[in-house]
Every structure is written in C-alpha cells, then in structure tokens.
Amino acid sequence: MTKGLPRSLKHAQFQVNPITPTKLSIPINTTIVVTATGAAVGIGAEKIIASLPEGNIIFLGTAASLAFAGNGADANLSDTWNGDYAIGTADDVNGTLAGAEVNVAPSVAVGPAVAEVAAAVRSVLAAPVNVDQTAAVGAIYLNLIIDAADITDDESVTITVNGTVDILYQVLGDD
C-alpha cells in the first residue's frame, strides 16, 4: 500500500460551517393579531424568518428588544394589559409558551401597559440550543400571549410590535 491516500486523509482540511449572524429590524408597525377563545389567554404569532436552512441548527445566542402597543382606543383590550412574548421555531397554539415556542428566545413578561402601550422588553438566550430542522425547512416565530382578563372573551385585538432581534446560529449538518 502506498502512503498517498492515508497521508492525504490525515492532513485534510476540516470543513467549517459558517456562523450566521442575523439582525432583524422588525418592520415598523408590524402587527400581530391576538385572539382570546372564551375566557382563555389571548394567543398570537407572527413569522419573522420565513425559512431556516435544513439541518441540525445550533442557536448560539439571541438578543431581542421589542415594544408592543394596541391602537390606543380598542374597547376589547385593557389599557393596562399584561402578557409575555417569546421567539421560537413553532407558533404558540395553546397559550403556554413552552418547548419549540421558546427555543430561540425565552419567554419574558410584557407590561403592564400604559394606555395600551408596553415599553420595550429584552429577551436573551442564556445558553446554546440545538434544534432538529432535518425533516424540513423551518421558520422562526414571534409568539405573544395576553393575560385572559385583558382581552374581551372571544375577541381579537391587533398589537403593533417594533424593535430588533439579533440571532447567531450555525448549521451543523443534515442527515
């Protein structure tokens, strides 16, 4: 056996996948429709990144600073509403903000609002998170829940969100 192939493999360059920084400025006056079913919490979600690459993704860090506001005259929304927001690879469907709904940026409290306007709140990913996106191309959602007593039962309200989201991730490879 010659020394060529084993020697070449031993001295091969490692493949390095790039770390992708993504800075999102949420478009001015982006809206989320939050709906309360019965007397339950109001639930809303907005897709902020339409497609992530397919593969095993590690989110290395996220820092979000977002402010939320009603229109100032919505009879279905309390002037002093409270809620929570999170960012994840799934949209919230049950008002719990758990699992894939919070895997990009954890849930943080919003409010109390003043005249339907809640000040900007930061959410920071504390430790890297691995997400399996090998089955399909995924998305990233901004999830917002509003406390049950703050939305009229069975009604929807439109909340405007402004701010920035910085995400740092790396694709580790696909199956």
Coordinates of N, CA, C and O in Angstrom, one line a residue:
M1 N 0.8 -1.2 0.0 CA 0.0 0.0 0.0 C 0.9 1.2 0.0 O 1.9 1.3 0.7
T2 N 0.5 2.2 -0.8 CA 1.3 3.4 -0.9 C 0.9 4.4 0.2 O -0.2 4.3 0.8
K3 N 1.7 5.4 0.4 CA 1.4 6.3 1.5 C 0.5 7.5 1.1 O 0.1 8.2 1.9
G4 N 0.1 7.6 -0.2 CA -0.6 8.8 -0.7 C -2.0 9.0 0.0 O -2.2 10.1 0.6
L5 N -2.9 8.1 -0.1 CA -4.3 8.3 0.4 C -4.3 8.5 1.9 O -4.9 9.4 2.4
P6 N -3.7 7.5 2.7 CA -3.8 7.7 4.1 C -3.1 9.0 4.6 O -3.6 9.7 5.5
R7 N -2.0 9.4 3.9 CA -1.4 10.6 4.3 C -2.3 11.8 3.9 O -2.4 12.8 4.7
S8 N -2.9 11.8 2.8 CA -3.8 12.9 2.4 C -5.0 13.0 3.4 O -5.3 14.1 3.7
L9 N -5.6 11.9 3.8 CA -6.7 12.0 4.7 C -6.2 12.5 6.1 O -7.0 13.3 6.7
K10 N -5.1 12.1 6.5 CA -4.5 12.6 7.8 C -4.3 14.1 7.8 O -4.5 14.8 8.8
H11 N -4.0 14.7 6.6 CA -3.6 16.1 6.5 C -4.7 16.9 5.9 O -4.5 18.1 5.5
A12 N -5.9 16.4 5.8 CA -7.1 17.1 5.1 C -7.5 18.3 5.9 O -7.4 18.3 7.2
Q13 N -8.0 19.2 5.2 CA -8.6 20.4 5.9 C -9.9 20.0 6.5 O -10.7 19.3 5.9
F14 N -10.2 20.6 7.7 CA -11.5 20.4 8.3 C -12.5 21.3 7.6 O -12.2 22.4 7.2
Q15 N -13.7 20.8 7.4 CA -14.8 21.6 6.9 C -15.4 22.4 8.0 O -15.8 21.9 9.0
V16 N -15.5 23.7 7.8 CA -16.0 24.6 8.8 C -17.3 25.2 8.3 O -17.3 25.8 7.2
N17 N -18.4 25.0 9.0 CA -19.6 25.7 8.6 C -19.7 27.1 9.2 O -19.3 27.3 10.4
P18 N -20.1 28.0 8.4 CA -20.0 29.4 8.9 C -21.1 29.7 10.0 O -22.1 29.0 10.1
I19 N -20.7 30.6 10.9 CA -21.7 31.1 11.9 C -22.4 32.2 11.3 O -21.8 33.1 10.7
T20 N -23.7 32.1 11.3 CA -24.6 33.1 10.6 C -25.2 34.1 11.6 O -26.0 33.8 12.4
P21 N -24.7 35.4 11.5 CA -25.4 36.4 12.3 C -26.6 37.0 11.5 O -26.5 37.3 10.4
T22 N -27.7 37.1 12.2 CA -28.9 37.6 11.5 C -29.4 38.7 12.4 O -29.8 38.5 13.6
K23 N -29.5 39.9 11.9 CA -30.0 41.1 12.6 C -31.4 41.4 11.9 O -31.4 41.8 10.7
L24 N -32.4 41.3 12.7 CA -33.7 41.7 12.1 C -34.2 43.0 12.8 O -34.2 43.1 14.0
S25 N -34.5 43.9 12.0 CA -35.2 45.1 12.4 C -36.7 44.8 12.1 O -37.0 44.7 10.9
I26 N -37.5 44.6 13.1 CA -38.9 44.3 12.9 C -39.4 45.5 12.1 O -39.3 46.6 12.5
P27 N -40.0 45.2 10.9 CA -40.6 46.3 10.1 C -41.5 47.2 11.0 O -42.3 46.7 11.8
I28 N -41.4 48.5 10.8 CA -42.2 49.5 11.6 C -43.7 49.1 11.4 O -44.2 48.8 10.3
N29 N -44.3 49.1 12.5 CA -45.8 48.8 12.6 C -46.1 47.4 12.1 O -47.2 47.2 11.6
T30 N -45.3 46.4 12.4 CA -45.6 45.0 12.2 C -46.7 44.7 13.2 O -46.7 45.1 14.3
T31 N -47.7 43.9 12.7 CA -48.9 43.6 13.6 C -49.0 42.2 13.9 O -48.6 41.3 13.0
I32 N -49.5 41.9 15.1 CA -49.8 40.5 15.5 C -51.3 40.5 15.9 O -51.7 41.4 16.7
V33 N -52.1 39.7 15.4 CA -53.5 39.5 15.8 C -53.5 38.5 16.9 O -53.1 37.4 16.8
V34 N -54.0 39.0 18.1 CA -54.1 38.2 19.3 C -55.5 37.9 19.5 O -56.3 38.8 19.7
T35 N -55.8 36.6 19.6 CA -57.2 36.1 19.8 C -57.4 35.4 21.1 O -56.6 34.5 21.4
A36 N -58.5 35.8 21.8 CA -58.9 35.1 23.0 C -60.1 34.2 22.7 O -61.1 34.6 22.2
T37 N -59.9 32.9 23.0 CA -61.0 32.0 22.8 C -61.7 31.8 24.2 O -61.0 31.2 25.1
G38 N -62.9 32.2 24.3 CA -63.6 32.1 25.6 C -62.9 33.0 26.6 O -62.5 34.1 26.2
A39 N -62.7 32.6 27.8 CA -62.0 33.4 28.8 C -60.6 33.1 28.9 O -59.9 33.5 29.9
A40 N -60.0 32.4 27.9 CA -58.6 32.0 28.0 C -57.7 33.1 27.6 O -58.1 34.2 27.2
V41 N -56.4 32.9 27.8 CA -55.4 33.9 27.4 C -55.5 34.2 25.9 O -55.9 33.3 25.1
G42 N -55.1 35.4 25.5 CA -55.1 35.7 24.1 C -53.8 35.2 23.5 O -52.7 35.3 24.1
I43 N -53.8 34.6 22.3 CA -52.7 34.0 21.6 C -52.5 34.6 20.2 O -53.5 34.8 19.5
G44 N -51.2 34.9 19.9 CA -50.9 35.4 18.6 C -49.5 35.1 18.2 O -48.6 34.9 19.1
A45 N -49.2 35.0 16.9 CA -47.9 34.7 16.4 C -47.7 35.3 15.1 O -48.6 35.5 14.3
E46 N -46.4 35.7 14.8 CA -46.1 36.3 13.5 C -44.7 35.6 13.1 O -43.8 35.6 13.9
K47 N -44.7 35.2 11.9 CA -43.4 34.6 11.3 C -42.5 35.7 11.0 O -42.8 36.7 10.3
I48 N -41.3 35.7 11.7 CA -40.3 36.8 11.5 C -39.1 36.3 10.6 O -38.4 37.2 10.0
I49 N -38.9 35.0 10.5 CA -38.0 34.5 9.5 C -38.7 33.4 8.8 O -39.1 32.4 9.4
A50 N -38.9 33.5 7.5 CA -39.7 32.6 6.7 C -39.1 31.2 6.5 O -39.8 30.2 6.5
S51 N -37.7 31.2 6.4 CA -37.1 29.8 6.2 C -35.7 29.8 6.8 O -34.9 30.6 6.5
L52 N -35.5 28.8 7.6 CA -34.2 28.4 8.1 C -33.6 27.4 7.2 O -34.4 26.6 6.6
P53 N -32.3 27.2 7.1 CA -31.8 26.1 6.3 C -32.1 24.8 6.9 O -32.3 24.7 8.1
E54 N -32.2 23.8 6.1 CA -32.5 22.4 6.6 C -31.2 21.9 7.2 O -30.1 22.1 6.7
G55 N -31.4 21.2 8.4 CA -30.3 20.6 9.1 C -30.4 20.7 10.6 O -31.4 21.2 11.1
N56 N -29.4 20.3 11.2 CA -29.3 20.5 12.7 C -28.7 21.9 13.0 O -27.6 22.2 12.5
I57 N -29.5 22.7 13.6 CA -29.1 24.1 13.8 C -28.8 24.3 15.3 O -29.6 23.8 16.2
I58 N -27.7 25.0 15.6 CA -27.4 25.4 17.0 C -27.6 26.9 17.1 O -26.9 27.6 16.3
F59 N -28.5 27.3 17.9 CA -28.7 28.8 18.2 C -27.7 29.1 19.2 O -27.8 28.6 20.4
L60 N -26.7 29.9 18.9 CA -25.6 30.3 19.8 C -26.0 31.4 20.7 O -25.5 31.5 21.9
G61 N -26.8 32.3 20.2 CA -27.2 33.5 21.0 C -28.4 34.2 20.3 O -28.5 34.2 19.1
T62 N -29.2 34.8 21.1 CA -30.3 35.7 20.6 C -30.5 36.8 21.6 O -30.4 36.6 22.8
A63 N -30.7 38.0 21.1 CA -31.0 39.2 21.9 C -32.1 39.9 21.2 O -31.9 40.3 20.1
A64 N -33.3 40.0 21.9 CA -34.4 40.7 21.3 C -34.8 41.8 22.2 O -34.8 41.7 23.4
S65 N -35.2 43.0 21.6 CA -35.7 44.1 22.4 C -36.9 44.6 21.6 O -36.8 45.2 20.5
L66 N -38.1 44.3 22.1 CA -39.4 44.5 21.4 C -40.3 45.3 22.3 O -40.4 45.1 23.5
A67 N -41.0 46.3 21.7 CA -42.1 47.0 22.3 C -43.4 46.7 21.6 O -43.5 46.4 20.4
F68 N -44.5 46.7 22.4 CA -45.8 46.3 21.9 C -46.8 47.4 22.2 O -46.8 48.0 23.3
A69 N -47.8 47.6 21.3 CA -48.8 48.6 21.6 C -50.1 48.2 20.9 O -50.1 47.7 19.7
G70 N -51.2 48.5 21.6 CA -52.5 48.4 20.9 C -52.7 49.7 20.2 O -51.8 50.6 20.1
N71 N -53.9 50.0 19.6 CA -54.1 51.2 18.9 C -54.5 52.4 19.7 O -54.7 53.5 19.3
G72 N -54.6 52.2 21.1 CA -54.9 53.2 22.0 C -56.4 53.5 22.3 O -56.8 54.2 23.2
A73 N -57.3 52.8 21.5 CA -58.7 53.0 21.6 C -59.5 51.8 21.4 O -60.6 51.8 21.0
D74 N -58.9 50.6 21.6 CA -59.5 49.3 21.4 C -60.4 48.9 22.6 O -59.8 48.7 23.7
A75 N -61.7 48.9 22.5 CA -62.6 48.5 23.6 C -62.4 47.1 24.1 O -62.8 46.8 25.2
N76 N -61.8 46.2 23.2 CA -61.6 44.8 23.6 C -60.2 44.6 24.3 O -59.9 43.5 24.7
L77 N -59.4 45.6 24.5 CA -58.1 45.5 25.1 C -58.0 46.4 26.3 O -58.3 47.6 26.2
S78 N -57.6 45.9 27.4 CA -57.4 46.7 28.6 C -56.2 47.7 28.4 O -55.2 47.4 27.8
D79 N -56.4 48.9 28.9 CA -55.4 49.9 28.8 C -54.1 49.5 29.5 O -53.0 50.0 29.2
T80 N -54.2 48.7 30.5 CA -53.1 48.2 31.3 C -52.8 46.7 31.2 O -52.5 46.0 32.1
W81 N -52.9 46.3 29.9 CA -52.7 44.8 29.7 C -51.3 44.3 30.0 O -50.4 45.1 30.0
N82 N -51.3 43.0 30.3 CA -50.0 42.3 30.6 C -50.0 41.1 29.7 O -51.0 40.6 29.3
G83 N -48.8 40.6 29.5 CA -48.6 39.4 28.7 C -47.2 38.9 28.7 O -46.4 39.2 29.7
D84 N -46.8 38.1 27.8 CA -45.5 37.5 27.6 C -45.2 37.4 26.1 O -46.1 37.1 25.3
Y85 N -43.9 37.5 25.8 CA -43.5 37.1 24.4 C -42.3 36.2 24.5 O -41.6 36.1 25.5
A86 N -42.1 35.4 23.4 CA -41.0 34.5 23.2 C -40.8 34.4 21.7 O -41.7 34.7 20.9
I87 N -39.6 33.8 21.3 CA -39.3 33.6 19.9 C -38.9 32.1 19.8 O -38.1 31.6 20.6
G88 N -39.5 31.4 18.8 CA -39.2 30.0 18.7 C -39.4 29.5 17.3 O -39.8 30.2 16.4
T89 N -39.2 28.2 17.1 CA -39.3 27.6 15.8 C -40.7 27.0 15.6 O -40.9 26.3 14.6
A90 N -41.6 27.3 16.5 CA -43.0 26.9 16.4 C -43.9 28.1 16.9 O -43.5 28.8 17.7
D91 N -45.1 28.2 16.3 CA -46.0 29.2 16.7 C -46.9 28.6 17.9 O -47.2 27.4 17.9
D92 N -47.2 29.5 18.8 CA -47.9 29.1 20.0 C -49.4 28.8 19.7 O -50.0 29.7 19.1
V93 N -49.9 27.7 20.0 CA -51.3 27.4 19.7 C -52.2 27.2 21.0 O -53.4 27.1 20.9
N94 N -51.5 27.1 22.1 CA -52.3 26.8 23.4 C -52.0 27.8 24.5 O -52.5 27.6 25.6
G95 N -51.3 28.8 24.3 CA -51.1 29.9 25.3 C -50.1 29.5 26.4 O -50.2 30.1 27.5
T96 N -49.2 28.6 26.2 CA -48.3 28.1 27.2 C -46.9 28.7 27.1 O -46.1 28.7 28.0
L97 N -46.5 29.0 25.9 CA -45.1 29.5 25.6 C -44.1 28.5 26.2 O -43.4 28.8 27.2
A98 N -44.0 27.3 25.6 CA -43.1 26.3 26.0 C -42.5 25.5 24.8 O -43.0 25.6 23.7
G99 N -41.4 24.8 25.1 CA -40.9 23.9 24.1 C -40.3 24.7 22.9 O -39.6 25.7 23.0
A100 N -40.7 24.3 21.7 CA -40.3 24.9 20.4 C -40.8 26.4 20.3 O -40.3 27.1 19.4
E101 N -41.7 26.8 21.1 CA -42.2 28.2 21.0 C -41.2 29.1 21.7 O -41.4 30.4 21.5
V102 N -40.3 28.6 22.5 CA -39.4 29.5 23.2 C -37.9 29.1 23.0 O -37.0 29.5 23.8
N103 N -37.6 28.3 22.0 CA -36.2 27.8 21.8 C -35.2 28.7 21.2 O -34.0 28.5 21.1
V104 N -35.7 29.9 20.7 CA -34.8 30.9 20.1 C -34.6 32.0 21.1 O -33.4 32.5 21.2
A105 N -35.6 32.4 21.8 CA -35.5 33.5 22.8 C -36.6 33.1 23.9 O -37.7 32.9 23.5
P106 N -36.2 33.1 25.2 CA -37.1 32.6 26.2 C -38.3 33.6 26.4 O -38.2 34.8 26.1
S107 N -39.3 33.1 27.1 CA -40.5 33.9 27.4 C -40.1 35.0 28.4 O -39.4 34.7 29.4
V108 N -40.6 36.2 28.2 CA -40.4 37.3 29.2 C -41.7 38.0 29.3 O -42.5 38.1 28.4
A109 N -41.9 38.6 30.5 CA -43.1 39.4 30.7 C -43.1 40.7 30.0 O -42.1 41.4 29.9
V110 N -44.3 41.1 29.5 CA -44.6 42.3 28.9 C -45.6 43.1 29.7 O -46.6 42.5 30.1
G111 N -45.4 44.4 30.0 CA -46.4 45.2 30.7 C -46.1 45.3 32.1 O -45.1 44.8 32.6
P112 N -46.9 46.0 32.9 CA -48.2 46.5 32.4 C -48.1 47.6 31.5 O -47.2 48.5 31.6
A113 N -49.0 47.6 30.5 CA -49.1 48.7 29.5 C -49.7 50.0 30.1 O -50.3 49.9 31.2
V114 N -49.4 51.1 29.5 CA -50.0 52.3 29.9 C -50.7 52.9 28.6 O -50.0 53.0 27.6
A115 N -52.0 53.1 28.7 CA -52.7 53.5 27.5 C -52.5 52.5 26.3 O -52.3 52.9 25.2
E116 N -52.5 51.2 26.6 CA -52.3 50.1 25.7 C -50.9 50.0 25.1 O -50.6 49.2 24.3
V117 N -49.9 50.8 25.6 CA -48.5 50.7 25.1 C -47.6 50.1 26.2 O -47.6 50.6 27.3
A118 N -46.9 49.1 25.8 CA -46.0 48.4 26.7 C -44.5 48.7 26.3 O -44.2 48.7 25.1
A119 N -43.7 49.1 27.2 CA -42.3 49.5 26.9 C -41.5 48.3 26.4 O -41.9 47.2 26.6
A120 N -40.4 48.6 25.7 CA -39.6 47.6 25.2 C -39.1 46.7 26.3 O -38.7 47.1 27.3
V121 N -39.0 45.4 26.0 CA -38.6 44.3 26.9 C -37.5 43.5 26.2 O -37.7 43.1 25.0
R122 N -36.4 43.2 26.9 CA -35.4 42.3 26.3 C -35.6 40.9 26.7 O -36.0 40.5 27.8
S123 N -35.3 40.0 25.7 CA -35.2 38.6 25.9 C -33.9 38.1 25.3 O -33.6 38.4 24.2
V124 N -33.1 37.4 26.2 CA -31.8 36.9 25.8 C -31.7 35.4 26.0 O -32.0 34.9 27.1
L125 N -31.2 34.7 24.9 CA -31.0 33.3 25.1 C -29.8 33.1 26.0 O -28.7 33.6 25.7
A126 N -30.0 32.3 27.1 CA -28.9 32.1 28.1 C -27.9 31.1 27.7 O -26.7 31.2 28.1
A127 N -28.2 30.1 27.0 CA -27.3 29.0 26.6 C -27.6 28.5 25.2 O -28.8 28.6 24.8
P128 N -26.6 28.0 24.5 CA -26.9 27.5 23.1 C -28.0 26.4 23.1 O -28.1 25.6 24.1
V129 N -28.7 26.3 22.1 CA -29.8 25.4 21.9 C -29.7 24.7 20.6 O -29.6 25.3 19.5
N130 N -29.8 23.3 20.6 CA -29.8 22.6 19.3 C -31.2 22.3 18.9 O -32.1 21.9 19.7
V131 N -31.5 22.6 17.6 CA -32.8 22.4 17.0 C -32.7 21.5 15.8 O -31.9 21.7 14.9
D132 N -33.5 20.4 15.8 CA -33.5 19.5 14.7 C -34.4 20.0 13.6 O -35.6 19.9 13.7
Q133 N -33.8 20.5 12.5 CA -34.6 21.0 11.4 C -34.3 20.1 10.1 O -34.3 20.6 9.0
T134 N -33.9 18.8 10.4 CA -33.5 18.0 9.3 C -34.7 17.4 8.5 O -34.5 17.1 7.3
A135 N -35.9 17.4 9.0 CA -37.0 16.9 8.3 C -37.6 17.9 7.3 O -38.1 17.5 6.2
A136 N -37.4 19.2 7.5 CA -38.0 20.2 6.6 C -37.4 21.5 7.0 O -36.8 21.7 8.0
V137 N -37.5 22.5 6.0 CA -37.1 23.8 6.3 C -38.0 24.4 7.3 O -39.2 24.3 7.2
G138 N -37.4 25.1 8.3 CA -38.3 25.6 9.4 C -38.3 27.2 9.3 O -37.8 27.8 8.4
A139 N -39.1 27.7 10.2 CA -39.2 29.2 10.3 C -39.0 29.6 11.8 O -38.9 28.8 12.7
I140 N -39.0 30.9 12.0 CA -38.9 31.5 13.3 C -40.1 32.4 13.6 O -40.4 33.2 12.7
Y141 N -40.8 32.2 14.7 CA -42.0 32.9 15.0 C -41.8 33.8 16.3 O -41.1 33.4 17.2
L142 N -42.4 35.0 16.2 CA -42.6 35.8 17.4 C -43.9 35.4 18.0 O -44.9 35.6 17.3
N143 N -43.9 34.9 19.2 CA -45.2 34.5 19.9 C -45.5 35.5 21.0 O -44.6 35.9 21.8
L144 N -46.8 35.9 21.1 CA -47.3 36.8 22.1 C -48.5 36.3 22.7 O -49.4 35.8 22.0
I145 N -48.6 36.3 24.0 CA -49.8 36.0 24.7 C -50.2 37.2 25.6 O -49.3 37.9 26.1
I146 N -51.5 37.4 25.7 CA -52.0 38.5 26.6 C -52.9 37.8 27.6 O -53.7 36.9 27.3
D147 N -52.7 38.3 28.9 CA -53.5 37.7 30.0 C -55.0 37.7 29.7 O -55.5 38.5 29.1
A148 N -55.6 36.6 30.3 CA -57.0 36.4 30.0 C -57.9 37.5 30.3 O -58.8 37.9 29.6
A149 N -57.7 38.2 31.4 CA -58.6 39.3 31.8 C -58.4 40.5 31.0 O -59.2 41.5 31.2
D150 N -57.4 40.6 30.2 CA -57.0 41.8 29.5 C -57.6 41.9 28.1 O -57.4 42.9 27.4
I151 N -58.2 40.8 27.6 CA -58.9 40.8 26.3 C -60.4 40.4 26.5 O -60.6 39.4 27.2
T152 N -61.3 41.1 25.9 CA -62.7 40.7 26.0 C -62.8 39.2 25.4 O -62.2 38.9 24.4
D153 N -63.6 38.4 26.2 CA -63.8 37.0 25.8 C -64.2 36.9 24.3 O -65.1 37.6 23.8
D154 N -63.6 35.9 23.6 CA -63.9 35.6 22.2 C -63.7 36.7 21.3 O -64.3 36.8 20.2
E155 N -62.8 37.6 21.6 CA -62.4 38.8 20.7 C -61.0 38.7 20.3 O -60.2 38.0 20.9
S156 N -60.7 39.5 19.2 CA -59.3 39.6 18.7 C -58.9 41.1 18.8 O -59.7 42.0 18.7
V157 N -57.6 41.3 19.1 CA -57.0 42.6 19.1 C -55.8 42.6 18.2 O -55.1 41.6 18.1
T158 N -55.5 43.8 17.7 CA -54.3 43.9 16.9 C -53.2 44.7 17.7 O -53.5 45.8 18.2
I159 N -52.1 44.0 17.8 CA -51.0 44.6 18.6 C -49.8 44.9 17.6 O -49.5 44.1 16.7
T160 N -49.3 46.1 17.7 CA -48.2 46.5 16.9 C -46.9 46.3 17.6 O -46.8 46.6 18.8
V161 N -45.9 45.7 16.9 CA -44.6 45.4 17.5 C -43.5 46.2 16.8 O -43.5 46.2 15.5
N162 N -42.5 46.7 17.5 CA -41.4 47.4 16.9 C -40.2 47.0 17.7 O -40.2 46.7 18.9
G163 N -39.0 46.9 17.1 CA -37.8 46.6 17.8 C -36.8 45.8 16.9 O -36.9 45.8 15.7
T164 N -35.8 45.2 17.6 CA -34.8 44.4 16.9 C -34.6 43.0 17.5 O -34.9 42.8 18.7
V165 N -34.2 42.1 16.7 CA -33.9 40.7 17.1 C -32.6 40.4 16.5 O -32.4 40.4 15.2
D166 N -31.6 40.1 17.3 CA -30.3 39.6 16.8 C -30.2 38.1 17.1 O -30.3 37.7 18.2
I167 N -29.9 37.3 16.0 CA -29.8 35.8 16.2 C -28.5 35.4 15.6 O -28.1 35.8 14.5
L168 N -27.8 34.5 16.4 CA -26.5 34.0 15.9 C -26.6 32.4 15.9 O -26.9 31.9 16.9
Y169 N -26.5 31.8 14.7 CA -26.7 30.4 14.6 C -25.7 29.8 13.7 O -25.1 30.4 12.8
Q170 N -25.6 28.4 13.8 CA -24.7 27.7 12.9 C -25.5 26.4 12.5 O -26.1 25.7 13.3
V171 N -25.4 26.0 11.2 CA -25.9 24.8 10.7 C -24.9 23.7 10.9 O -23.8 23.8 10.3
L172 N -25.2 22.7 11.7 CA -24.2 21.6 12.0 C -24.2 20.5 11.0 O -23.3 19.7 11.0
G173 N -25.1 20.5 10.1 CA -25.2 19.5 9.0 C -26.6 18.8 9.0 O -27.4 19.1 9.8
D174 N -26.8 18.0 8.0 CA -28.1 17.4 7.7 C -27.9 15.9 7.8 O -26.8 15.4 7.7
D175 N -29.0 15.2 7.9 CA -29.0 13.7 7.9 C -28.5 13.1 6.6 O -28.8 13.6 5.6

